[in-house]
Short mmCIF file of C-alpha atoms and ligand atoms in Angstrom, two decimals:
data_model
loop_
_atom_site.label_atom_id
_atom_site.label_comp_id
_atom_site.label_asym_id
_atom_site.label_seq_id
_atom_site.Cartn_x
_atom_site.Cartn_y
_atom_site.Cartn_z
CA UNK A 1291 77.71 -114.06 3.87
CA UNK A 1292 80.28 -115.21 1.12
CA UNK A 1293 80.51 -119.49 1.94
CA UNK A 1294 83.05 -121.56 0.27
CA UNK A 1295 80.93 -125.30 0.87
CA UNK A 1296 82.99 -127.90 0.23
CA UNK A 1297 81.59 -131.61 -0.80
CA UNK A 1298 84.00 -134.79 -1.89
CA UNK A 1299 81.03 -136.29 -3.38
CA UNK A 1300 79.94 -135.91 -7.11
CA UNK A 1301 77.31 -138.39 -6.46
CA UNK A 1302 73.79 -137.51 -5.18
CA UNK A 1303 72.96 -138.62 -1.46
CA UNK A 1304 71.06 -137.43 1.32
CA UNK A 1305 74.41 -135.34 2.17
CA UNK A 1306 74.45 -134.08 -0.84
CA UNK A 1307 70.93 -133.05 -1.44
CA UNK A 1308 70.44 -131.51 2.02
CA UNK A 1309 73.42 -129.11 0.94
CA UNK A 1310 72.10 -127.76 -2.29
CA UNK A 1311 69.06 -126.71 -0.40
CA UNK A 1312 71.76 -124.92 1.66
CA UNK A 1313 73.75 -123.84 -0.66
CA UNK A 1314 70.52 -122.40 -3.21
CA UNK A 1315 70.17 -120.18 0.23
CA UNK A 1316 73.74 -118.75 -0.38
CA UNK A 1317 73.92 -118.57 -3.69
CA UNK A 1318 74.78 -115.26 -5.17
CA UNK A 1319 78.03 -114.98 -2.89
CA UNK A 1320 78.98 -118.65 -2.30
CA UNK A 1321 80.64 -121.20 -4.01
CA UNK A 1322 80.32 -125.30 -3.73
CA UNK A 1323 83.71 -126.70 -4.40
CA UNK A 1324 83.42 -130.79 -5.22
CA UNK A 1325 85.97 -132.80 -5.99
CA UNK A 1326 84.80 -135.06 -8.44
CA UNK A 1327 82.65 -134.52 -11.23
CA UNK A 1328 78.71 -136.50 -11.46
CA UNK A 1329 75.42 -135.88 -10.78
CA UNK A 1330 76.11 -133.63 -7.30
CA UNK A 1331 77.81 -131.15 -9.32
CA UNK A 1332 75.47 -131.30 -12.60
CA UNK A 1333 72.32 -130.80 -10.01
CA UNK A 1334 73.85 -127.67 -8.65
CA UNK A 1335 74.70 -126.52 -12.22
CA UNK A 1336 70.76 -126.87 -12.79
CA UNK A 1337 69.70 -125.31 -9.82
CA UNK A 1338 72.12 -122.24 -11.30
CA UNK A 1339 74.24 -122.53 -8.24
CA UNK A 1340 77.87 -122.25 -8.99
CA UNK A 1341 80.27 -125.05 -8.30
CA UNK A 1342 83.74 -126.20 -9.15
CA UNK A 1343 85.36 -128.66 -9.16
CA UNK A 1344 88.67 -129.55 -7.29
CA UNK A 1345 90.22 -132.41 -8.10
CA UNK A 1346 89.31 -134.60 -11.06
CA UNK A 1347 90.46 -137.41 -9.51
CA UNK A 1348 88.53 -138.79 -6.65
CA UNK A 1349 89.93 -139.16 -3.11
CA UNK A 1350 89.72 -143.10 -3.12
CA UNK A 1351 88.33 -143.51 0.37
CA UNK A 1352 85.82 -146.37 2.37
CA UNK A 1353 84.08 -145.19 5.06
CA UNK A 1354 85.12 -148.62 7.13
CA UNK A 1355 88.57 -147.91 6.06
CA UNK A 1356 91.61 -145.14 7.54
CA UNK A 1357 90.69 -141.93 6.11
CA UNK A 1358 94.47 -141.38 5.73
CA UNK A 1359 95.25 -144.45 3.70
CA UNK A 1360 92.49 -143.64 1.52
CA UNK A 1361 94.04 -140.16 0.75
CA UNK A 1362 97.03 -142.48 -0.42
CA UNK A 1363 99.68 -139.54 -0.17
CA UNK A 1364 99.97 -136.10 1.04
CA UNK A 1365 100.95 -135.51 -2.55
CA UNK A 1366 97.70 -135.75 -3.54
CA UNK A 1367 95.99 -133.70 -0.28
CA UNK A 1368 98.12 -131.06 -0.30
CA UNK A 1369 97.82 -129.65 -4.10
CA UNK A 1370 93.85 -129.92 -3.62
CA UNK A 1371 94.09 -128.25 0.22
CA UNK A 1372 96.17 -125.26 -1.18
CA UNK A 1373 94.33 -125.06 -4.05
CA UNK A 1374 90.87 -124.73 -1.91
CA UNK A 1375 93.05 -122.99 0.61
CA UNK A 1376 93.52 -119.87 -2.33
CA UNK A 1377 89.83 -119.79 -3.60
CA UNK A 1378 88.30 -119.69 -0.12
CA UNK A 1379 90.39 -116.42 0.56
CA UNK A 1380 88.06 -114.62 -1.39
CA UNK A 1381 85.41 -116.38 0.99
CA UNK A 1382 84.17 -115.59 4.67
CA UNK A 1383 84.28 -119.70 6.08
CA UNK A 1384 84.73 -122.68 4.89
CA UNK A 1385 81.90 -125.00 5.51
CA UNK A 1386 82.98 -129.01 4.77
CA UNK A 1387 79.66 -130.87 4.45
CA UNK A 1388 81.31 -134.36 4.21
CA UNK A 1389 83.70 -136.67 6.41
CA UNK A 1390 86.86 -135.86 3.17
CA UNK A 1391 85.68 -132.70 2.65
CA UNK A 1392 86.60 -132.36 6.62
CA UNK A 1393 89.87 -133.81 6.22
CA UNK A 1394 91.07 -131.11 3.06
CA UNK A 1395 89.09 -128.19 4.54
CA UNK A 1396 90.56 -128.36 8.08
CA UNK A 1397 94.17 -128.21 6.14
CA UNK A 1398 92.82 -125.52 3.92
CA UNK A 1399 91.26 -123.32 6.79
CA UNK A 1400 94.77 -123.50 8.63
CA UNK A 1401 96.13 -122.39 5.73
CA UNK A 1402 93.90 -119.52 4.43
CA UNK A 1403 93.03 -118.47 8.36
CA UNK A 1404 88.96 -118.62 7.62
CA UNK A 1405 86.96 -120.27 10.02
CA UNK A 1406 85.96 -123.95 9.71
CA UNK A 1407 82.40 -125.20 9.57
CA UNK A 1408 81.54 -128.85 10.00
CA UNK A 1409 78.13 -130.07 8.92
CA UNK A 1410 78.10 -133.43 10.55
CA UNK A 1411 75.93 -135.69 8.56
CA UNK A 1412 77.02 -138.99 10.15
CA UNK A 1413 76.75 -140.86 13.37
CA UNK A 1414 80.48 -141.37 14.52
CA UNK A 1415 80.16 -144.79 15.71
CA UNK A 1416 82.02 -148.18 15.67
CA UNK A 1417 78.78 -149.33 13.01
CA UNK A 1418 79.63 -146.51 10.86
CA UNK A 1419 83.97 -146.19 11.31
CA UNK A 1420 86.55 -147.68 11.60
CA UNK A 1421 88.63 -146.30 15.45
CA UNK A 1422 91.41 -144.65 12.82
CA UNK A 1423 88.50 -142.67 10.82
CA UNK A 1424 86.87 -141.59 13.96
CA UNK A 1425 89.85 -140.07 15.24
CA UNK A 1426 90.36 -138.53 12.94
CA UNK A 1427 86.97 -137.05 12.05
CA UNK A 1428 87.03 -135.93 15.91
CA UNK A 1429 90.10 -134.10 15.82
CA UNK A 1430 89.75 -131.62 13.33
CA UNK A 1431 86.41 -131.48 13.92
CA UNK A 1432 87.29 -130.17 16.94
CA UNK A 1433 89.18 -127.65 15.20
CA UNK A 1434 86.16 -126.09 13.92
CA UNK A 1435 83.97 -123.15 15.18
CA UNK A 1436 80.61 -124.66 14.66
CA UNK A 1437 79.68 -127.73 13.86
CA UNK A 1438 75.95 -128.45 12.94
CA UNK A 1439 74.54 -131.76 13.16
CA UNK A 1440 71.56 -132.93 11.38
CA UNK A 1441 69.78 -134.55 14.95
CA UNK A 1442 70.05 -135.21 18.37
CA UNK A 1443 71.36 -138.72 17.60
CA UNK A 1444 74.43 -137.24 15.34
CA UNK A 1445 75.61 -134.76 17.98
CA UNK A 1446 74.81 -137.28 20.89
CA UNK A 1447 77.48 -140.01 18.95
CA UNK A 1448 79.83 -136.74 18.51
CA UNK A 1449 80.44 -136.00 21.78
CA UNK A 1450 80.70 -139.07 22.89
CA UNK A 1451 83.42 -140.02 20.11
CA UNK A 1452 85.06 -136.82 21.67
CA UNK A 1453 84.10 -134.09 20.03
CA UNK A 1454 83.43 -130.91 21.93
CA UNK A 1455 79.87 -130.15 23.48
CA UNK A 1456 80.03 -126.41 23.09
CA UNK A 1457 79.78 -126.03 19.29
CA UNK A 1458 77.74 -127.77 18.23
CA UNK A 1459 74.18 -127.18 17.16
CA UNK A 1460 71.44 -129.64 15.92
CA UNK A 1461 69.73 -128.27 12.35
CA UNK A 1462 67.24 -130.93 10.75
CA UNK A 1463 67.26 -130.84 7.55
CA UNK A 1464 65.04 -128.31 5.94
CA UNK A 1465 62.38 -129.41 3.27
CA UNK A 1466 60.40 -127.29 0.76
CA UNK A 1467 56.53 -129.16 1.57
CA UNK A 1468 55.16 -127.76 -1.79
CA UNK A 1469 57.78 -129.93 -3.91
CA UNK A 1470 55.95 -133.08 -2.36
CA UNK A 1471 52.28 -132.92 -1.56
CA UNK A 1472 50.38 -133.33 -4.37
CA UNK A 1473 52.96 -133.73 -6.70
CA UNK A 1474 50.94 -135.95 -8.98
CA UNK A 1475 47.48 -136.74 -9.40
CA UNK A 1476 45.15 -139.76 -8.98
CA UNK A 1477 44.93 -140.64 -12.53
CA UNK A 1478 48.84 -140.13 -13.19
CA UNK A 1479 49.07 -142.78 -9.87
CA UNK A 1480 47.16 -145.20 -11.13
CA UNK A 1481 49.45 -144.97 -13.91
CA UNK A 1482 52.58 -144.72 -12.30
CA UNK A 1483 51.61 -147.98 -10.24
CA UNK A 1484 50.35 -149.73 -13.30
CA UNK A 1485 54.09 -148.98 -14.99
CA UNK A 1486 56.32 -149.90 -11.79
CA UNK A 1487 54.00 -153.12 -10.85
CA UNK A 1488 54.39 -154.98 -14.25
CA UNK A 1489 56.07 -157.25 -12.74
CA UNK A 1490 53.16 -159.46 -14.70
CA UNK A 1491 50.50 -159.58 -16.36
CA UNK A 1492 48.01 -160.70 -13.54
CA UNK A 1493 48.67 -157.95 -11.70
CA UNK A 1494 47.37 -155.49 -13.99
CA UNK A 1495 44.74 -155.29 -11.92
CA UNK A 1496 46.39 -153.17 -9.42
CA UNK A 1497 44.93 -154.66 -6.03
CA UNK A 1498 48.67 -154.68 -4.82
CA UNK A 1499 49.88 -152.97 -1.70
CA UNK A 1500 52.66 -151.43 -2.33
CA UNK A 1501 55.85 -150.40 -0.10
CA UNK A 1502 58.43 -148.43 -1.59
CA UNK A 1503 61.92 -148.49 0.16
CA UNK A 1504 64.10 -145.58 -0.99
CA UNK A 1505 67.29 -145.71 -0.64
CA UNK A 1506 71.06 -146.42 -2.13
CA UNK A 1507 71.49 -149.81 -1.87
CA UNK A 1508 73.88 -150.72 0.79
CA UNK A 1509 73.92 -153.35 3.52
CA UNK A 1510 73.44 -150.72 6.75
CA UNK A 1511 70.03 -149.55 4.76
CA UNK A 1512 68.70 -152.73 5.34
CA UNK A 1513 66.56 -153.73 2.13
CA UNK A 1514 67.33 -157.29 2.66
CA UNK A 1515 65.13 -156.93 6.24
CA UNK A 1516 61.93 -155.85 3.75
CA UNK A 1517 62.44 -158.81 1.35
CA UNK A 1518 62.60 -160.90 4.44
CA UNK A 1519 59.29 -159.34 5.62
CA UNK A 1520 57.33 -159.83 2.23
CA UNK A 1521 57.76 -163.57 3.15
CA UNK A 1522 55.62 -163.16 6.22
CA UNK A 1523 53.20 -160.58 4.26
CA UNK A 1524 50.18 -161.36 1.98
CA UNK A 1525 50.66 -162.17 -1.75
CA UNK A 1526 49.51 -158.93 -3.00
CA UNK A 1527 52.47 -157.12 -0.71
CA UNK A 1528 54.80 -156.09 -2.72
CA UNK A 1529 58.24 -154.02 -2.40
CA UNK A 1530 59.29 -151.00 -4.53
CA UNK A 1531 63.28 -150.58 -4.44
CA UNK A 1532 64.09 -147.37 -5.28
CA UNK A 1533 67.89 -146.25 -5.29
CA UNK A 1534 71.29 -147.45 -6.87
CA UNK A 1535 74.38 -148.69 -5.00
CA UNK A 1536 76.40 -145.49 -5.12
CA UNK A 1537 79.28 -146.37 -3.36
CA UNK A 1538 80.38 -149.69 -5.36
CA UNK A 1539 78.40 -151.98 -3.11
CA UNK A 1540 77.72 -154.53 -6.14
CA UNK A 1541 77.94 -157.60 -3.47
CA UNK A 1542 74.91 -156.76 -1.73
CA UNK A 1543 72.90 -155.86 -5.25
CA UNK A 1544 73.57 -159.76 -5.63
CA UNK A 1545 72.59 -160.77 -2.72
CA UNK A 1546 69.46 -158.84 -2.67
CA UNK A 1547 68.97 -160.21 -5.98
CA UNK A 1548 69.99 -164.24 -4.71
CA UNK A 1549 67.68 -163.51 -1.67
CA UNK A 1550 64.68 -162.42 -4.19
CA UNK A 1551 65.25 -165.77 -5.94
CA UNK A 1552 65.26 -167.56 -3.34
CA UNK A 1553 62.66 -166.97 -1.39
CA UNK A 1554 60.53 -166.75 -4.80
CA UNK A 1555 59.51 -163.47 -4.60
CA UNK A 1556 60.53 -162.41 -8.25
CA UNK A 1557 57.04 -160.98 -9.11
CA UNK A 1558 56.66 -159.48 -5.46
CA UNK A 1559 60.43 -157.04 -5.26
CA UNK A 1560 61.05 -154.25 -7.94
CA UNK A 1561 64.14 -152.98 -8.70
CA UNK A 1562 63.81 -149.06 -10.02
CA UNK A 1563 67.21 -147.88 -9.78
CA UNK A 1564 68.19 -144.71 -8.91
CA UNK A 1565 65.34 -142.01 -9.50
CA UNK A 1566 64.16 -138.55 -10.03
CA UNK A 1567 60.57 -138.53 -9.06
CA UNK A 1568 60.53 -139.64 -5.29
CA UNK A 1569 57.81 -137.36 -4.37
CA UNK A 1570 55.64 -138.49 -7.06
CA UNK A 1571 56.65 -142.52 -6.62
CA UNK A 1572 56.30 -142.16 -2.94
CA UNK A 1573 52.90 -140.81 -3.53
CA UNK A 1574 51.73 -143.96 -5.46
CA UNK A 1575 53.47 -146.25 -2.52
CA UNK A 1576 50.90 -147.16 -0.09
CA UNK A 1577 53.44 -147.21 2.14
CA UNK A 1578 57.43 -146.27 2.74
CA UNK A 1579 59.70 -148.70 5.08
CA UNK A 1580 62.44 -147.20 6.19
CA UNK A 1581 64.59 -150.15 7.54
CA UNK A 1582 68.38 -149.28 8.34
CA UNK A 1583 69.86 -152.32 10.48
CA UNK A 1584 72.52 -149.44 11.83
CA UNK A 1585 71.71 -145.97 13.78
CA UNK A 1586 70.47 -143.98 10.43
CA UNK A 1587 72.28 -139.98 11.22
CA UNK A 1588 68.40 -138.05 9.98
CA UNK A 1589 66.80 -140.23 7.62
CA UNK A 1590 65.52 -137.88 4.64
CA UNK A 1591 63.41 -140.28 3.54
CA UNK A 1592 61.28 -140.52 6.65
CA UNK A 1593 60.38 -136.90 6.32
CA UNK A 1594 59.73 -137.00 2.37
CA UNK A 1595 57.35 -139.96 3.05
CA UNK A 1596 55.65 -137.74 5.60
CA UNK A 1597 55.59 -134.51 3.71
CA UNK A 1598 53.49 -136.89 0.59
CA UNK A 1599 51.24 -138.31 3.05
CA UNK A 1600 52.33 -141.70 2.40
CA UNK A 1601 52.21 -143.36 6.21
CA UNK A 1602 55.78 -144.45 6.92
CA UNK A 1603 57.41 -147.37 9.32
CA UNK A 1604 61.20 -146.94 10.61
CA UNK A 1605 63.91 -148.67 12.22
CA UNK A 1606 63.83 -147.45 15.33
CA UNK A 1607 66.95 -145.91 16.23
CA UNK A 1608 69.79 -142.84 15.63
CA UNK A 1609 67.46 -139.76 14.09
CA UNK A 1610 64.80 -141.71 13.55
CA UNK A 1611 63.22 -142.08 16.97
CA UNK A 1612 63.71 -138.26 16.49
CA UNK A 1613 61.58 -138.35 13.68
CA UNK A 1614 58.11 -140.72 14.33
CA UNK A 1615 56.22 -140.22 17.00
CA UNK A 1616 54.67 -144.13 17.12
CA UNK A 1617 51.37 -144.63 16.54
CA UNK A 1618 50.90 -140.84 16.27
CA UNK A 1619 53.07 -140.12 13.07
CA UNK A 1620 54.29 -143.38 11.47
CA UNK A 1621 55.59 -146.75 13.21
CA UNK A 1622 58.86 -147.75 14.55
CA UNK A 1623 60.28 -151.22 14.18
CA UNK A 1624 63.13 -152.86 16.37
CA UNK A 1625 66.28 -152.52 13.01
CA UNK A 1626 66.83 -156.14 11.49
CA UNK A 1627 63.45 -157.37 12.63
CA UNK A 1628 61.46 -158.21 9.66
CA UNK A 1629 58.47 -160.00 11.57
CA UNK A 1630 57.90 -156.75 13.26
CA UNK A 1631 58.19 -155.32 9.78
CA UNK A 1632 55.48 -157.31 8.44
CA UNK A 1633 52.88 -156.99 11.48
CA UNK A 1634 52.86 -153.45 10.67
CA UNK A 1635 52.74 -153.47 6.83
CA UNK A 1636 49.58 -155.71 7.38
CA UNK A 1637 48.20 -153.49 10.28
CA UNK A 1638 48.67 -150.90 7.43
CA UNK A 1639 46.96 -152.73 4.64
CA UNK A 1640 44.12 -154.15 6.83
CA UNK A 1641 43.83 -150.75 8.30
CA UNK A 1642 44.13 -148.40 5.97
CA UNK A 1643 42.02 -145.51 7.65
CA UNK A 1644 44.20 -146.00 10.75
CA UNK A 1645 47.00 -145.82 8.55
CA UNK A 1646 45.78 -142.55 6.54
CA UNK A 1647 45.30 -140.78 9.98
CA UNK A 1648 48.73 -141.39 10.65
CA UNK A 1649 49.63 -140.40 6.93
CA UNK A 1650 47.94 -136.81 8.05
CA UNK A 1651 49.24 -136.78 11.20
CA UNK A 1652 52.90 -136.74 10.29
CA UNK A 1653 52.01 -134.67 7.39
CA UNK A 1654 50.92 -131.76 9.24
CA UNK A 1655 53.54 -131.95 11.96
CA UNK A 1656 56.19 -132.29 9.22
CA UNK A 1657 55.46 -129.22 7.63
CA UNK A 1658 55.13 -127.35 10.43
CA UNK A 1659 58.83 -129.16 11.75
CA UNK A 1660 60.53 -129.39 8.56
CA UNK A 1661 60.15 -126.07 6.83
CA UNK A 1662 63.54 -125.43 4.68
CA UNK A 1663 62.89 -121.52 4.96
CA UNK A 1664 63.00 -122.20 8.74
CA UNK A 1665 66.17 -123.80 8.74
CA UNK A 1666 68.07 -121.98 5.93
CA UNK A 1667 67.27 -118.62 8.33
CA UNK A 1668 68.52 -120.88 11.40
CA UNK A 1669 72.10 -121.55 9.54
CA UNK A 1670 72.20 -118.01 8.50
CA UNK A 1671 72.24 -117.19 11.71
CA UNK A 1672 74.65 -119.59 13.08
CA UNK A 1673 76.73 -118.58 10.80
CA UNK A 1674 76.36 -114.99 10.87
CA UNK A 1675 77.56 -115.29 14.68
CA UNK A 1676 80.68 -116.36 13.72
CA UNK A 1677 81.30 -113.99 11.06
CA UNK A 1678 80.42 -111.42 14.20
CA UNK A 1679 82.82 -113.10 16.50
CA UNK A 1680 85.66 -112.30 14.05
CA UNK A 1681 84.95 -108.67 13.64
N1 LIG B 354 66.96 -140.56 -3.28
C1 LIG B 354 66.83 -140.15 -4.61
N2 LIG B 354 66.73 -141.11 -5.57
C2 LIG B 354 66.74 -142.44 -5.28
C3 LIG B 354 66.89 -142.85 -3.91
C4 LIG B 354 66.99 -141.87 -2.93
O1 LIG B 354 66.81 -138.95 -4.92
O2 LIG B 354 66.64 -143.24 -6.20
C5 LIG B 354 67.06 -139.50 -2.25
C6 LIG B 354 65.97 -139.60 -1.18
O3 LIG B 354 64.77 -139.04 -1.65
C7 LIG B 354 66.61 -138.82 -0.03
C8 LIG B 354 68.11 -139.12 -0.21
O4 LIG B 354 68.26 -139.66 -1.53
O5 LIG B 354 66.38 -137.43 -0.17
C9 LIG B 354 68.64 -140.10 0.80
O6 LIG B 354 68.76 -139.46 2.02
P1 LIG B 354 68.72 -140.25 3.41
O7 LIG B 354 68.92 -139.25 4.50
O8 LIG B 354 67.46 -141.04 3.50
O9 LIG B 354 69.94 -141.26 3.30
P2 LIG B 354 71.50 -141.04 2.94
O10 LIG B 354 71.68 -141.35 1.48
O11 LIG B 354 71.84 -139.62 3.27
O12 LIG B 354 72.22 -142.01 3.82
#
């Protein structure tokens, strides 16, 4: 199966990461074209899977804004859509992977005559775009033969945005278990903790509970709601940030920053930036909040915290719900509700057995659910069909 992926992004996220796993899968017959170069494109480079890039410009587009005016002129679409439109001729599909990547490879595939895939990593909502974007998102994703969507709640907002019931097909995103359970041990967490708590000296000690939130920093992923909980949390609660604003979202950095200050939790909220070694921090974190104030589409990070055996709490809606099983396999909190955020980061501190039973729990179930092997064979398949369908 020769698979021309196509990505806009050249920075790392969820979408981005989930495709590489894909794309490893494919790799001695595909191709991912990006258009922009970054840290997408110099991952895939190190995983040895070969990429190019399409456009050295980026596509200057907001996810709250038109889609069109973003691609500010046709001049600029069509060069890139003919150019992808000639490379993917030597290709059996096209598979976009992101909303732009949609827009250029629906022109491209009308243009070359392969088939269009659409992995749909988004929930096509008013929260998430504007009425313009999800227009347009539905009508050429309409135009493709399968569409795979990473849960139930992504294909549920699909169709009823418009898109068409009969192709698509939920795939969860597929995760290799070894790459997180013990991926560091005790002595190397006691100092990883040590280095990301010295926030000062008297806490050297290490009697902290830590909860590491990992995400970009944006306002939908909600990391204001966990400095708001810390407030109602004991002293020795304290929040892990982990994750850069990728997408220019420098406002909310300072207001994360003004709310820190102002509530006086300085010593009590770590900023990491973005990192490398999530398995290994998330194994130190005693435990992960996942706390998106909008319908998150999967939620990686609710899976990775799982796979670690670090117990995990979520907002509680999109894939999510999909995700914890409450009580059972990690918590679920009402999004925005940082009381209910704290009750359960206490239950979890004054608990910890209960909590560690949960921890194994998910672990074992998300193993068994999760397995990238699994769901590499399951797009294989998917997309053989269609390359049957053609014959
Ligand atoms: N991530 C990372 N470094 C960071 C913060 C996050 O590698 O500093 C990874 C995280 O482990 C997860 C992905 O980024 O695999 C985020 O995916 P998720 O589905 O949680 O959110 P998205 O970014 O797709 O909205």
């Amino acid at each position: 199966m020769k698979v021309l992926f196509l990505d806009q992004s050249g920075k790392l996220g969820g979408a981005e990461l989930c495709l590489a796993d894909i794309a490893e899968h494919f790799k001695q017959t595909s191709l991912v074209g990006v258009f922009d170069e970054g840290t997408f494109p110099q991952y895939l480079r190190q995983l040895e899977i070969p990429v190019k890039i399409f456009n050295k410009q980026t596509l200057q587009v907001q996810k709250a804004s038109s889609l069109l005016a973003g691609l500010k002129s046709l001049n600029q679409l069509i060069p890139l859509a003919a150019a992808i439109a000639q490379c993917s001729r030597q290709y059996d599909l096209i598979y976009a992977n992101t909303q732009k990547a949609l827009v250029v490879g629906a022109l491209s595939s009308l243009l070359s005559r392969r088939p269009l895939v659409y992995h749909l990593h988004d929930i096509v909502s008013p929260e998430h775009f504007s009425r313009i974007n999800r227009r347009i998102i539905i009508t050429l994703a309409n135009r493709a033969v399968l569409i795979i969507a990473n849960s139930q709640a992504s294909r549920d907002a699909f169709i009823q945005a418009g898109g068409r019931a009969d192709c698509v097909h939920v795939v969860y995103n597929g995760f290799r278990s070894e790459d997180y359970a013990n991926s560091i041990d005790s002595a190397a967490q006691r100092q990883l903790r040590s280095e990301v708590l010295s926030l000062d000296s008297n806490q050297s000690d290490d009697t902290s509970f830590i909860v590491g939130h990992f995400s970009r920093l944006s306002p939908w992923k909600g990391q204001h709601v966990l400095i708001e909980a810390l407030q109602y949390c004991p002293e020795n609660v304290t929040a892990l940030l982990v994750g850069d604003a990728l997408f220019g979202e420098q406002d909310y950095v300072q207001q994360l920053r003004q709310q820190v200050k102002s509530l006086k939790l300085e010593n009590r909220v770590k900023f990491l930036g973005f990192r490398s070694d999530i398995p290994q921090l998330m194994s130190a974190c005693d435990l992960v909040a996942h706390t998106s104030t909008a319908p998150e589409p999967f939620g990686r990070v609710i899976v990775e915290a799982m796979l670690c055996g670090t117990p995990v709490v979520a907002a509680a809606a999109g894939g999510a719900i999909e995700l914890v099983d409450p009580g059972r396999t990690g918590w679920l909190t009402p999004p925005g509700d940082a009381k209910a955020l704290a009750e359960v980061i206490t239950t979890c501190q004054n608990q910890p057995d209960w909590a560690n039973v949960v921890a194994d729990q998910a672990k074992a179930q998300a193993v068994r659910r999760f397995n990238l092997e699994t769901v590499n064979a399951d797009i294989a398949r998917l997309l053989g069909n269609i390359k049957q369908q053609k014959r």
